[in-house]
Amino acid sequence: MDRIAITGGARLEGEIPISGAKNSAIKLMAASLLTDQQLRLTNMPRLADTRFLGQLLRRLGVEIVEQDGEGGAETLLTMREVASTIAPYDLVRQMRASFNVLGPLLARAGQAKVSLPGGCTIGARPVDLHLDALRALGATIDLHEGYVYAQAARGLVGAEIDFPFVSVGATEHALLAAVLARGHTQIRNAAREPEIGDLADCLNKMGARVSGAGTATIEIEGVDRLHGATHAVLPDRIETGTFALAAAMAGGEVRLTNTRTDFIETLLSKMEEAGVHVTRHNDGVTIKRDGGRLRAVEIETDPYPGFATDLQAQFMALMTLADGESVIRETIFENRFMHVPELGRLGADIGVAGGEARVRGVESLEGAQVMATDLRASVSLVIAGLAARGETIVGRVYHLDRGFERLEEKLSACGAQVRRIKGEEVEDA
Ligand code: EPZ
């Protein structure tokens, strides 16, 4: 198993290009199930998660070609015919978002058998809202032996879907199914994350009739069929925020390019409140921090446009060295403080009670061996390592590879002392 070694203390200077968004790319790839023509996705990130979903889509009958285009990596996806409507446990378990093939398969083939994804380290993460939405659209759903058996022999039918609380995955799933349903669908209390707008844009290019994505009410006029399209994946707002926090933690001046700042305004204003200099540009943002300690600030995670839960661990890493006590409330997932004991190994002083962490800023951190527990937690340890004295070694970096493209390369290009230790070079503990 690979590890990442960081020698702390180097200031970061330079430019980091941001990749396409993981959490958009994987939903866009699933949209290829809705047409027999080619979907061409550009600005594609090459990640373990896109590979996992690629394996499942191939099994279902999608032909996938990965190539380098003029604007970077591209993926061409064509499902001329449905080869299978079964998504087995082995493939869904690797990545929860694979569950979202259920709706498109139902819409295209009238039936599907998809494994329930199961829980994961950040929480139980049920899929009841997904299933309620599909039932509302006329599907018959049965659960046996860990699988969802879904039927809609005469096709899906437009419906009013009123979510009791905001779910990104359930909103996307309802959208992916409703575009081919007969008649009108209204999704109320929809998630407003930018990735949902991106999915709706792509579906509209494919011939769908979706409006209101990005607001709490999405309207969909069902169409008989969709066609091929070309769509550029939106920039990754979580990668943008992560590198912004890394630059603030290490100190120096870093320009993040090929991205958008409007998606991370909540983060940027918190960083400014803490004392980081933020300059917004048309194509990105410059993060600058001179010497001196940052101020402790409070955050609470919330659905978009609130503070992203996917940036909570990284923000906590920054707060470990701030002056004062920062209160961090996690309201989306019940178990998303797994990075706390690991940050503690580096010398951070953090107490957790329920969904609230109190981070009492310390003067310095000290490098140590730590273990990644999930994707965003693992990168928070890298961020802490950038400012810790001596060497930090982060284990289980396969978590990191799920969602960050060439992380060591991008940080090293700005002067960070980060390297990957291949599995065979060290013995894993
Ligand atoms: C998406 O997960 C993201 N994943 C997550 O990013 C992100 O943290 C999350 O949205 C919140 O922003 C992808 O896009 C692939 P939810 P998702 O449905 O869709 C509960 C990362 O690191 N819930 O909005 O699964 C659920 O348990 C990942 O990239 C139900 O109870 O999140 C959670 O408490 C981690 N029943 C809350 O809703 C349901 O049917 C919000 O989850 C669905 C969700």
Tab-separated table of C-alpha atoms and ligand atoms in Angstrom:
chain	number	residue	atom	x	y	z
A	1	MET	CA	0.000	0.000	0.000
A	2	ASP	CA	1.358	3.407	-0.919
A	3	ARG	CA	2.039	6.138	1.623
A	4	ILE	CA	2.660	9.830	1.294
A	5	ALA	CA	5.558	11.466	3.100
A	6	ILE	CA	5.494	15.203	3.755
A	7	THR	CA	8.339	17.212	5.216
A	8	GLY	CA	6.724	20.255	6.748
A	9	GLY	CA	7.883	23.838	6.714
A	10	ALA	CA	8.198	24.674	3.001
A	11	ARG	CA	6.281	27.752	1.837
A	12	LEU	CA	4.216	27.239	-1.301
A	13	GLU	CA	4.735	29.496	-4.321
A	14	GLY	CA	3.278	28.930	-7.769
A	15	GLU	CA	0.227	27.863	-9.703
A	16	ILE	CA	-2.036	24.821	-9.412
A	17	PRO	CA	-4.470	23.884	-12.208
A	18	ILE	CA	-7.717	22.475	-10.873
A	19	SER	CA	-9.173	19.281	-12.373
A	20	GLY	CA	-12.743	18.454	-13.341
A	21	ALA	CA	-15.028	17.662	-10.400
A	22	LYS	CA	-15.095	14.042	-9.247
A	23	ASN	CA	-18.617	14.349	-7.896
A	24	SER	CA	-19.858	15.732	-11.196
A	25	ALA	CA	-17.908	13.370	-13.436
A	26	ILE	CA	-19.336	10.213	-11.910
A	27	LYS	CA	-22.956	11.380	-12.259
A	28	LEU	CA	-22.307	12.552	-15.825
A	29	MET	CA	-20.836	9.155	-16.689
A	30	ALA	CA	-24.069	7.529	-15.446
A	31	ALA	CA	-26.037	9.771	-17.833
A	32	SER	CA	-24.489	7.794	-20.714
A	33	LEU	CA	-26.916	4.967	-19.807
A	34	LEU	CA	-29.803	7.120	-21.034
A	35	THR	CA	-28.924	7.146	-24.744
A	36	ASP	CA	-27.668	4.832	-27.486
A	37	GLN	CA	-25.470	7.639	-28.809
A	38	GLN	CA	-22.062	8.841	-27.669
A	39	LEU	CA	-21.616	11.073	-24.624
A	40	ARG	CA	-18.266	12.871	-24.789
A	41	LEU	CA	-17.068	14.251	-21.469
A	42	THR	CA	-14.133	16.664	-21.500
A	43	ASN	CA	-12.116	18.093	-18.564
A	44	MET	CA	-12.392	14.612	-17.050
A	45	PRO	CA	-10.445	13.881	-13.866
A	46	ARG	CA	-8.602	10.547	-13.917
A	47	LEU	CA	-9.336	9.076	-10.515
A	48	ALA	CA	-9.896	5.732	-8.822
A	49	ASP	CA	-13.612	6.590	-8.510
A	50	THR	CA	-14.067	7.270	-12.229
A	51	ARG	CA	-12.271	3.962	-12.893
A	52	PHE	CA	-14.574	2.095	-10.470
A	53	LEU	CA	-17.667	3.446	-12.174
A	54	GLY	CA	-16.135	2.743	-15.591
A	55	GLN	CA	-15.833	-0.947	-14.634
A	56	LEU	CA	-19.510	-1.113	-13.716
A	57	LEU	CA	-20.664	0.791	-16.805
A	58	ARG	CA	-18.665	-1.543	-19.062
A	59	ARG	CA	-20.379	-4.489	-17.396
A	60	LEU	CA	-23.752	-2.919	-18.239
A	61	GLY	CA	-22.770	-2.515	-21.875
A	62	VAL	CA	-21.168	0.920	-22.140
A	63	GLU	CA	-18.192	1.168	-24.463
A	64	ILE	CA	-15.673	3.544	-22.909
A	65	VAL	CA	-12.732	5.217	-24.611
A	66	GLU	CA	-10.347	7.431	-22.667
A	67	GLN	CA	-8.258	9.816	-24.714
A	68	ASP	CA	-6.323	13.057	-24.511
A	69	GLY	CA	-8.165	15.829	-26.284
A	70	GLU	CA	-7.139	19.429	-26.951
A	71	GLY	CA	-8.486	20.585	-23.605
A	72	GLY	CA	-7.148	17.645	-21.566
A	73	ALA	CA	-8.487	14.214	-20.688
A	74	GLU	CA	-11.707	13.070	-22.342
A	75	THR	CA	-13.962	10.071	-21.881
A	76	LEU	CA	-16.259	8.823	-24.631
A	77	LEU	CA	-19.147	6.672	-23.433
A	78	THR	CA	-21.552	4.805	-25.737
A	79	MET	CA	-24.207	2.315	-24.674
A	80	ARG	CA	-25.597	1.163	-27.998
A	81	GLU	CA	-27.487	-1.663	-26.338
A	82	VAL	CA	-28.119	-2.646	-22.753
A	83	ALA	CA	-25.961	-5.713	-22.092
A	84	SER	CA	-27.027	-6.184	-18.470
A	85	THR	CA	-29.328	-4.509	-15.968
A	86	ILE	CA	-27.547	-5.957	-12.946
A	87	ALA	CA	-25.111	-3.938	-10.809
A	88	PRO	CA	-23.431	-6.493	-8.535
A	89	TYR	CA	-22.385	-5.899	-4.922
A	90	ASP	CA	-18.668	-6.164	-5.708
A	91	LEU	CA	-18.806	-3.171	-8.022
A	92	VAL	CA	-21.318	-1.005	-6.095
A	93	ARG	CA	-19.519	-1.564	-2.773
A	94	GLN	CA	-16.328	0.042	-4.112
A	95	MET	CA	-18.102	3.336	-4.662
A	96	ARG	CA	-21.509	4.291	-3.285
A	97	ALA	CA	-22.378	6.615	-6.171
A	98	SER	CA	-22.537	3.506	-8.419
A	99	PHE	CA	-26.001	3.012	-6.915
A	100	ASN	CA	-27.154	5.882	-9.134
A	101	VAL	CA	-27.160	3.597	-12.195
A	102	LEU	CA	-30.487	2.227	-10.908
A	103	GLY	CA	-32.657	5.127	-12.123
A	104	PRO	CA	-31.146	5.410	-15.615
A	105	LEU	CA	-31.330	1.618	-16.122
A	106	LEU	CA	-34.989	1.665	-15.118
A	107	ALA	CA	-35.669	4.571	-17.444
A	108	ARG	CA	-33.898	2.926	-20.381
A	109	ALA	CA	-34.636	-0.769	-19.888
A	110	GLY	CA	-37.701	-0.832	-17.614
A	111	GLN	CA	-35.956	-2.948	-14.985
A	112	ALA	CA	-32.805	-3.202	-12.901
A	113	LYS	CA	-31.237	-5.180	-10.084
A	114	VAL	CA	-28.736	-3.062	-8.173
A	115	SER	CA	-26.907	-3.900	-4.965
A	116	LEU	CA	-27.605	-1.734	-1.936
A	117	PRO	CA	-24.403	0.189	-1.263
A	118	GLY	CA	-24.135	-0.391	2.505
A	119	GLY	CA	-22.716	2.048	5.034
A	120	CYS	CA	-19.303	3.672	4.984
A	121	THR	CA	-16.877	5.217	7.439
A	122	ILE	CA	-18.485	8.666	7.469
A	123	GLY	CA	-21.974	7.382	8.314
A	124	ALA	CA	-24.806	4.953	7.617
A	125	ARG	CA	-25.796	6.755	4.421
A	126	PRO	CA	-29.155	5.114	3.647
A	127	VAL	CA	-30.785	5.319	0.195
A	128	ASP	CA	-34.434	5.562	1.285
A	129	LEU	CA	-34.915	8.942	-0.427
A	130	HIS	CA	-33.569	7.535	-3.710
A	131	LEU	CA	-36.043	4.648	-3.566
A	132	ASP	CA	-38.978	6.892	-2.572
A	133	ALA	CA	-38.259	9.101	-5.591
A	134	LEU	CA	-38.205	6.109	-7.962
A	135	ARG	CA	-41.430	4.763	-6.427
A	136	ALA	CA	-43.043	8.169	-6.952
A	137	LEU	CA	-42.040	7.900	-10.622
A	138	GLY	CA	-44.000	4.644	-10.847
A	139	ALA	CA	-41.317	2.020	-10.231
A	140	THR	CA	-42.065	-1.113	-8.211
A	141	ILE	CA	-39.257	-1.683	-5.757
A	142	ASP	CA	-38.508	-4.886	-3.840
A	143	LEU	CA	-35.570	-5.506	-1.557
A	144	HIS	CA	-34.100	-9.016	-1.236
A	145	GLU	CA	-30.735	-10.249	-0.040
A	146	GLY	CA	-29.035	-6.894	-0.261
A	147	TYR	CA	-30.346	-6.060	-3.725
A	148	VAL	CA	-32.924	-3.610	-5.042
A	149	TYR	CA	-35.164	-5.192	-7.674
A	150	ALA	CA	-36.872	-2.418	-9.606
A	151	GLN	CA	-39.477	-2.665	-12.370
A	152	ALA	CA	-41.214	-0.122	-14.554
A	153	ALA	CA	-42.357	-2.301	-17.430
A	154	ARG	CA	-44.510	0.401	-19.008
A	155	GLY	CA	-41.984	3.156	-18.374
A	156	LEU	CA	-41.618	5.778	-15.645
A	157	VAL	CA	-44.267	8.454	-15.187
A	158	GLY	CA	-43.706	12.083	-14.174
A	159	ALA	CA	-44.520	12.887	-10.533
A	160	GLU	CA	-44.211	15.380	-7.715
A	161	ILE	CA	-41.237	14.452	-5.562
A	162	ASP	CA	-40.998	16.308	-2.277
A	163	PHE	CA	-37.829	15.442	-0.381
A	164	PRO	CA	-38.122	15.687	3.434
A	165	PHE	CA	-34.509	16.933	3.609
A	166	VAL	CA	-31.795	17.814	1.138
A	167	SER	CA	-29.877	14.961	-0.487
A	168	VAL	CA	-27.415	15.485	-3.306
A	169	GLY	CA	-27.457	11.866	-4.466
A	170	ALA	CA	-31.249	11.480	-4.304
A	171	THR	CA	-31.797	14.735	-6.228
A	172	GLU	CA	-29.392	13.594	-8.946
A	173	HIS	CA	-30.940	10.148	-9.024
A	174	ALA	CA	-34.468	11.543	-9.418
A	175	LEU	CA	-33.221	13.825	-12.190
A	176	LEU	CA	-31.486	10.996	-14.048
A	177	ALA	CA	-34.675	8.904	-13.948
A	178	ALA	CA	-37.250	11.633	-14.625
A	179	VAL	CA	-35.771	12.958	-17.871
A	180	LEU	CA	-37.197	9.943	-19.741
A	181	ALA	CA	-40.427	9.660	-17.692
A	182	ARG	CA	-43.765	10.430	-19.391
A	183	GLY	CA	-45.031	13.886	-18.483
A	184	HIS	CA	-43.985	16.476	-15.945
A	185	THR	CA	-41.884	15.958	-12.811
A	186	GLN	CA	-41.327	18.497	-10.096
A	187	ILE	CA	-38.564	17.901	-7.512
A	188	ARG	CA	-39.087	19.987	-4.373
A	189	ASN	CA	-36.484	20.601	-1.659
A	190	ALA	CA	-33.867	19.659	-4.258
A	191	ALA	CA	-30.163	19.927	-3.437
A	192	ARG	CA	-28.596	23.037	-5.000
A	193	GLU	CA	-24.973	21.881	-5.291
A	194	PRO	CA	-23.223	23.096	-8.478
A	195	GLU	CA	-22.796	19.466	-9.579
A	196	ILE	CA	-26.586	19.240	-9.952
A	197	GLY	CA	-26.597	22.228	-12.284
A	198	ASP	CA	-23.782	20.554	-14.228
A	199	LEU	CA	-25.755	17.324	-14.590
A	200	ALA	CA	-28.866	19.233	-15.721
A	201	ASP	CA	-26.805	21.188	-18.289
A	202	CYS	CA	-25.405	17.972	-19.719
A	203	LEU	CA	-28.838	16.295	-19.812
A	204	ASN	CA	-30.273	19.342	-21.599
A	205	LYS	CA	-27.483	19.106	-24.200
A	206	MET	CA	-28.609	15.489	-24.661
A	207	GLY	CA	-32.146	16.679	-25.412
A	208	ALA	CA	-33.709	16.658	-21.936
A	209	ARG	CA	-35.972	19.485	-20.729
A	210	VAL	CA	-34.825	20.397	-17.235
A	211	SER	CA	-35.165	23.824	-15.639
A	212	GLY	CA	-34.551	25.214	-12.161
A	213	ALA	CA	-31.462	23.088	-11.368
A	214	GLY	CA	-29.430	25.003	-8.801
A	215	THR	CA	-32.638	26.116	-7.030
A	216	ALA	CA	-34.764	24.167	-4.559
A	217	THR	CA	-37.399	23.330	-7.207
A	218	ILE	CA	-36.448	21.479	-10.370
A	219	GLU	CA	-38.952	21.036	-13.207
A	220	ILE	CA	-38.547	18.267	-15.762
A	221	GLU	CA	-40.602	17.768	-18.889
A	222	GLY	CA	-40.059	14.135	-19.891
A	223	VAL	CA	-38.891	13.348	-23.436
A	224	ASP	CA	-39.065	10.087	-25.435
A	225	ARG	CA	-35.368	9.774	-26.081
A	226	LEU	CA	-32.030	11.475	-25.507
A	227	HIS	CA	-29.154	11.808	-27.942
A	228	GLY	CA	-25.377	12.179	-27.795
A	229	ALA	CA	-23.625	15.340	-26.620
A	230	THR	CA	-20.294	16.874	-25.631
A	231	HIS	CA	-19.990	18.341	-22.159
A	232	ALA	CA	-17.078	19.755	-20.157
A	233	VAL	CA	-17.027	18.641	-16.511
A	234	LEU	CA	-17.260	21.552	-14.122
A	235	PRO	CA	-14.128	22.421	-12.078
A	236	ASP	CA	-13.764	20.615	-8.755
A	237	ARG	CA	-14.803	23.019	-5.993
A	238	ILE	CA	-13.608	20.656	-3.267
A	239	GLU	CA	-10.162	20.316	-4.857
A	240	THR	CA	-10.078	24.118	-5.204
A	241	GLY	CA	-10.949	24.595	-1.541
A	242	THR	CA	-8.482	21.921	-0.468
A	243	PHE	CA	-5.540	23.568	-2.238
A	244	ALA	CA	-6.645	26.980	-0.952
A	245	LEU	CA	-6.484	25.588	2.591
A	246	ALA	CA	-3.156	23.857	1.891
A	247	ALA	CA	-1.648	27.171	0.712
A	248	ALA	CA	-3.019	28.961	3.773
A	249	MET	CA	-1.607	26.293	6.073
A	250	ALA	CA	1.874	26.238	4.522
A	251	GLY	CA	2.090	30.001	3.915
A	252	GLY	CA	3.282	31.657	0.700
A	253	GLU	CA	1.320	32.591	-2.409
A	254	VAL	CA	-0.487	30.152	-4.682
A	255	ARG	CA	-2.733	30.831	-7.650
A	256	LEU	CA	-5.411	28.230	-8.379
A	257	THR	CA	-6.418	28.254	-12.041
A	258	ASN	CA	-9.052	26.657	-14.295
A	259	THR	CA	-11.682	26.940	-11.574
A	260	ARG	CA	-14.486	29.100	-10.172
A	261	THR	CA	-14.607	30.981	-6.898
A	262	ASP	CA	-18.377	31.523	-6.738
A	263	PHE	CA	-18.736	27.849	-5.752
A	264	ILE	CA	-16.559	28.235	-2.665
A	265	GLU	CA	-17.530	31.701	-1.459
A	266	THR	CA	-18.581	30.361	1.952
A	267	LEU	CA	-15.116	28.892	2.436
A	268	LEU	CA	-13.251	31.911	1.082
A	269	SER	CA	-15.082	34.325	3.382
A	270	LYS	CA	-14.256	32.094	6.398
A	271	MET	CA	-10.616	32.042	5.299
A	272	GLU	CA	-10.616	35.835	5.055
A	273	GLU	CA	-12.182	36.017	8.512
A	274	ALA	CA	-9.270	33.895	9.755
A	275	GLY	CA	-6.752	36.329	8.226
A	276	VAL	CA	-5.866	34.718	4.868
A	277	HIS	CA	-5.496	37.073	1.849
A	278	VAL	CA	-7.815	36.001	-0.955
A	279	THR	CA	-7.795	37.563	-4.441
A	280	ARG	CA	-10.532	36.391	-6.792
A	281	HIS	CA	-9.850	36.172	-10.567
A	282	ASN	CA	-11.989	35.250	-13.569
A	283	ASP	CA	-10.406	31.830	-13.810
A	284	GLY	CA	-9.583	31.176	-10.157
A	285	VAL	CA	-8.165	32.602	-6.978
A	286	THR	CA	-4.855	33.583	-5.369
A	287	ILE	CA	-4.314	32.579	-1.753
A	288	LYS	CA	-1.647	34.407	0.178
A	289	ARG	CA	-0.526	34.129	3.737
A	290	ASP	CA	2.422	35.881	5.321
A	291	GLY	CA	3.855	34.925	8.715
A	292	GLY	CA	1.833	35.245	11.897
A	293	ARG	CA	-0.961	33.096	13.285
A	294	LEU	CA	-4.426	32.950	11.840
A	295	ARG	CA	-7.499	33.687	13.948
A	296	ALA	CA	-9.776	30.836	15.064
A	297	VAL	CA	-13.203	30.972	13.375
A	298	GLU	CA	-16.354	28.870	13.718
A	299	ILE	CA	-17.942	26.861	10.935
A	300	GLU	CA	-21.010	24.677	10.531
A	301	THR	CA	-21.421	22.349	7.573
A	302	ASP	CA	-24.644	22.668	5.597
A	303	PRO	CA	-26.022	21.796	2.173
A	304	TYR	CA	-24.853	24.164	-0.597
A	305	PRO	CA	-24.428	27.131	-0.487
A	306	GLY	CA	-23.471	26.451	3.154
A	307	PHE	CA	-20.029	25.302	4.237
A	308	ALA	CA	-19.282	22.012	2.394
A	309	THR	CA	-18.934	18.919	4.584
A	310	ASP	CA	-16.295	17.788	2.065
A	311	LEU	CA	-14.070	20.695	3.235
A	312	GLN	CA	-14.658	20.307	6.957
A	313	ALA	CA	-11.631	18.086	7.697
A	314	GLN	CA	-9.293	20.325	5.696
A	315	PHE	CA	-10.574	23.450	7.460
A	316	MET	CA	-10.075	21.750	10.795
A	317	ALA	CA	-6.442	21.072	9.867
A	318	LEU	CA	-5.978	24.812	9.264
A	319	MET	CA	-7.585	25.650	12.608
A	320	THR	CA	-5.209	23.389	14.565
A	321	LEU	CA	-2.594	26.172	14.382
A	322	ALA	CA	-4.944	29.164	14.717
A	323	ASP	CA	-4.925	31.522	17.652
A	324	GLY	CA	-7.880	30.657	19.913
A	325	GLU	CA	-10.632	28.056	19.899
A	326	SER	CA	-12.530	27.139	16.753
A	327	VAL	CA	-15.887	25.379	16.977
A	328	ILE	CA	-16.644	23.098	14.032
A	329	ARG	CA	-20.139	21.615	13.700
A	330	GLU	CA	-20.805	18.737	11.320
A	331	THR	CA	-24.493	18.521	10.432
A	332	ILE	CA	-24.469	16.314	7.297
A	333	PHE	CA	-22.790	13.051	8.329
A	334	GLU	CA	-22.878	11.550	11.820
A	335	ASN	CA	-19.351	10.153	11.828
A	336	ARG	CA	-17.223	12.648	9.980
A	337	PHE	CA	-14.616	13.392	12.642
A	338	MET	CA	-12.418	10.348	12.047
A	339	HIS	CA	-9.490	12.643	11.257
A	340	VAL	CA	-9.572	14.072	14.805
A	341	PRO	CA	-7.498	11.356	16.526
A	342	GLU	CA	-5.037	11.389	13.625
A	343	LEU	CA	-4.620	15.179	13.820
A	344	GLY	CA	-4.125	14.587	17.556
A	345	ARG	CA	-1.118	12.374	16.741
A	346	LEU	CA	0.445	15.421	15.092
A	347	GLY	CA	-0.076	17.444	18.289
A	348	ALA	CA	-3.458	19.081	17.602
A	349	ASP	CA	-5.703	19.747	20.615
A	350	ILE	CA	-9.265	18.822	19.606
A	351	GLY	CA	-12.221	17.695	21.711
A	352	VAL	CA	-15.345	16.161	20.155
A	353	ALA	CA	-18.801	16.023	21.698
A	354	GLY	CA	-21.591	14.786	19.435
A	355	GLY	CA	-21.501	16.643	16.146
A	356	GLU	CA	-19.254	19.397	17.468
A	357	ALA	CA	-15.456	19.637	17.566
A	358	ARG	CA	-13.600	22.246	19.584
A	359	VAL	CA	-10.187	22.931	18.126
A	360	ARG	CA	-7.893	24.737	20.548
A	361	GLY	CA	-5.127	26.140	18.389
A	362	VAL	CA	-1.585	25.090	19.284
A	363	GLU	CA	1.718	26.866	18.478
A	364	SER	CA	3.101	24.025	16.366
A	365	LEU	CA	2.474	20.511	15.086
A	366	GLU	CA	5.005	17.721	14.923
A	367	GLY	CA	5.272	15.147	12.131
A	368	ALA	CA	4.160	11.570	12.881
A	369	GLN	CA	2.809	8.465	11.177
A	370	VAL	CA	-0.924	8.778	10.618
A	371	MET	CA	-3.650	6.806	8.892
A	372	ALA	CA	-6.173	8.030	6.354
A	373	THR	CA	-9.756	7.010	7.089
A	374	ASP	CA	-11.640	8.522	4.156
A	375	LEU	CA	-10.970	10.714	1.167
A	376	ARG	CA	-11.303	14.181	2.689
A	377	ALA	CA	-9.872	13.103	6.063
A	378	SER	CA	-6.745	11.838	4.330
A	379	VAL	CA	-6.066	15.130	2.596
A	380	SER	CA	-6.558	17.006	5.885
A	381	LEU	CA	-3.581	15.032	7.222
A	382	VAL	CA	-1.493	16.063	4.215
A	383	ILE	CA	-2.447	19.699	4.865
A	384	ALA	CA	-1.467	19.406	8.526
A	385	GLY	CA	1.782	17.735	7.482
A	386	LEU	CA	2.706	20.734	5.321
A	387	ALA	CA	3.022	22.851	8.473
A	388	ALA	CA	4.224	20.204	10.945
A	389	ARG	CA	7.852	20.082	12.065
A	390	GLY	CA	9.690	17.117	10.556
A	391	GLU	CA	8.159	14.284	8.570
A	392	THR	CA	4.541	13.156	8.441
A	393	ILE	CA	3.733	9.851	6.801
A	394	VAL	CA	0.142	9.293	5.744
A	395	GLY	CA	-0.869	5.651	5.288
A	396	ARG	CA	-3.779	4.183	3.301
A	397	VAL	CA	-3.496	6.795	0.578
A	398	TYR	CA	-5.792	4.781	-1.667
A	399	HIS	CA	-8.496	6.922	-0.055
A	400	LEU	CA	-6.755	9.989	-1.448
A	401	ASP	CA	-6.429	8.480	-4.914
A	402	ARG	CA	-10.203	8.127	-5.120
A	403	GLY	CA	-10.685	11.850	-5.435
A	404	PHE	CA	-7.476	13.841	-5.934
A	405	GLU	CA	-5.671	13.804	-9.250
A	406	ARG	CA	-1.856	13.978	-9.050
A	407	LEU	CA	-1.951	15.527	-5.583
A	408	GLU	CA	1.773	15.126	-4.794
A	409	GLU	CA	2.727	16.442	-8.228
A	410	LYS	CA	0.549	19.551	-7.903
A	411	LEU	CA	1.839	20.362	-4.409
A	412	SER	CA	5.485	19.620	-5.273
A	413	ALA	CA	5.286	21.977	-8.253
A	414	CYS	CA	4.722	24.773	-5.714
A	415	GLY	CA	7.692	23.780	-3.571
A	416	ALA	CA	6.063	21.395	-1.083
A	417	GLN	CA	8.225	18.513	0.094
A	418	VAL	CA	5.775	15.719	-0.669
A	419	ARG	CA	6.538	12.311	-2.103
A	420	ARG	CA	4.804	9.012	-2.582
A	421	ILE	CA	6.381	5.952	-1.063
A	422	LYS	CA	5.418	2.955	-3.141
A	423	GLY	CA	4.049	-0.025	-1.208
A	424	GLU	CA	7.144	-2.171	-1.736
A	425	GLU	CA	9.557	0.444	-0.302
A	426	VAL	CA	8.171	0.123	3.232
A	427	GLU	CA	6.359	-2.448	5.235
A	428	ASP	CA	2.812	-1.480	6.011
A	429	ALA	CA	1.936	-1.446	9.672
B	1	EPZ	C1	-22.655	13.558	-1.907
B	1	EPZ	O1	-22.950	12.372	-1.177
B	1	EPZ	C2	-21.174	13.542	-2.167
B	1	EPZ	N1	-20.818	12.362	-2.930
B	1	EPZ	C3	-20.420	13.562	-0.854
B	1	EPZ	O2	-19.025	13.639	-1.134
B	1	EPZ	C4	-20.838	14.803	-0.065
B	1	EPZ	O3	-20.207	14.774	1.190
B	1	EPZ	C5	-22.356	14.805	0.111
B	1	EPZ	O4	-23.006	14.720	-1.178
B	1	EPZ	C6	-22.881	16.061	0.805
B	1	EPZ	O5	-22.475	17.186	0.087
B	1	EPZ	C7	-20.969	12.347	-4.238
B	1	EPZ	O6	-21.425	13.287	-4.865
B	1	EPZ	C8	-20.522	11.108	-4.938
B	1	EPZ	P1	-26.420	13.215	0.516
B	1	EPZ	P2	-24.446	11.877	-1.033
B	1	EPZ	O7	-27.386	12.271	-0.075
B	1	EPZ	O8	-25.185	12.213	-2.258
B	1	EPZ	C9	-28.655	11.271	4.300
B	1	EPZ	C10	-16.761	12.962	-1.058
B	1	EPZ	O9	-15.886	12.965	-0.166
B	1	EPZ	N2	-29.462	10.475	3.355
B	1	EPZ	O10	-26.578	14.672	0.224
B	1	EPZ	O11	-24.402	10.453	-0.607
B	1	EPZ	C11	-27.188	10.889	4.295
B	1	EPZ	O12	-26.933	9.758	5.088
B	1	EPZ	C12	-18.186	12.516	-0.767
B	1	EPZ	O13	-16.534	13.287	-2.242
B	1	EPZ	C13	-30.507	9.689	3.814
B	1	EPZ	O14	-30.774	9.616	5.025
B	1	EPZ	O15	-24.923	12.777	0.181
B	1	EPZ	C14	-26.554	12.164	4.813
B	1	EPZ	O16	-26.627	12.196	6.216
B	1	EPZ	C15	-18.349	12.004	0.628
B	1	EPZ	N3	-31.256	8.979	2.896
B	1	EPZ	C16	-27.446	13.265	4.231
B	1	EPZ	O17	-28.669	12.611	3.874
B	1	EPZ	C17	-31.009	9.026	1.558
B	1	EPZ	O18	-31.717	8.358	0.788
B	1	EPZ	C18	-26.911	13.970	2.997
B	1	EPZ	O19	-26.421	13.012	2.092
B	1	EPZ	C19	-29.953	9.850	1.102
B	1	EPZ	C20	-29.197	10.562	2.010
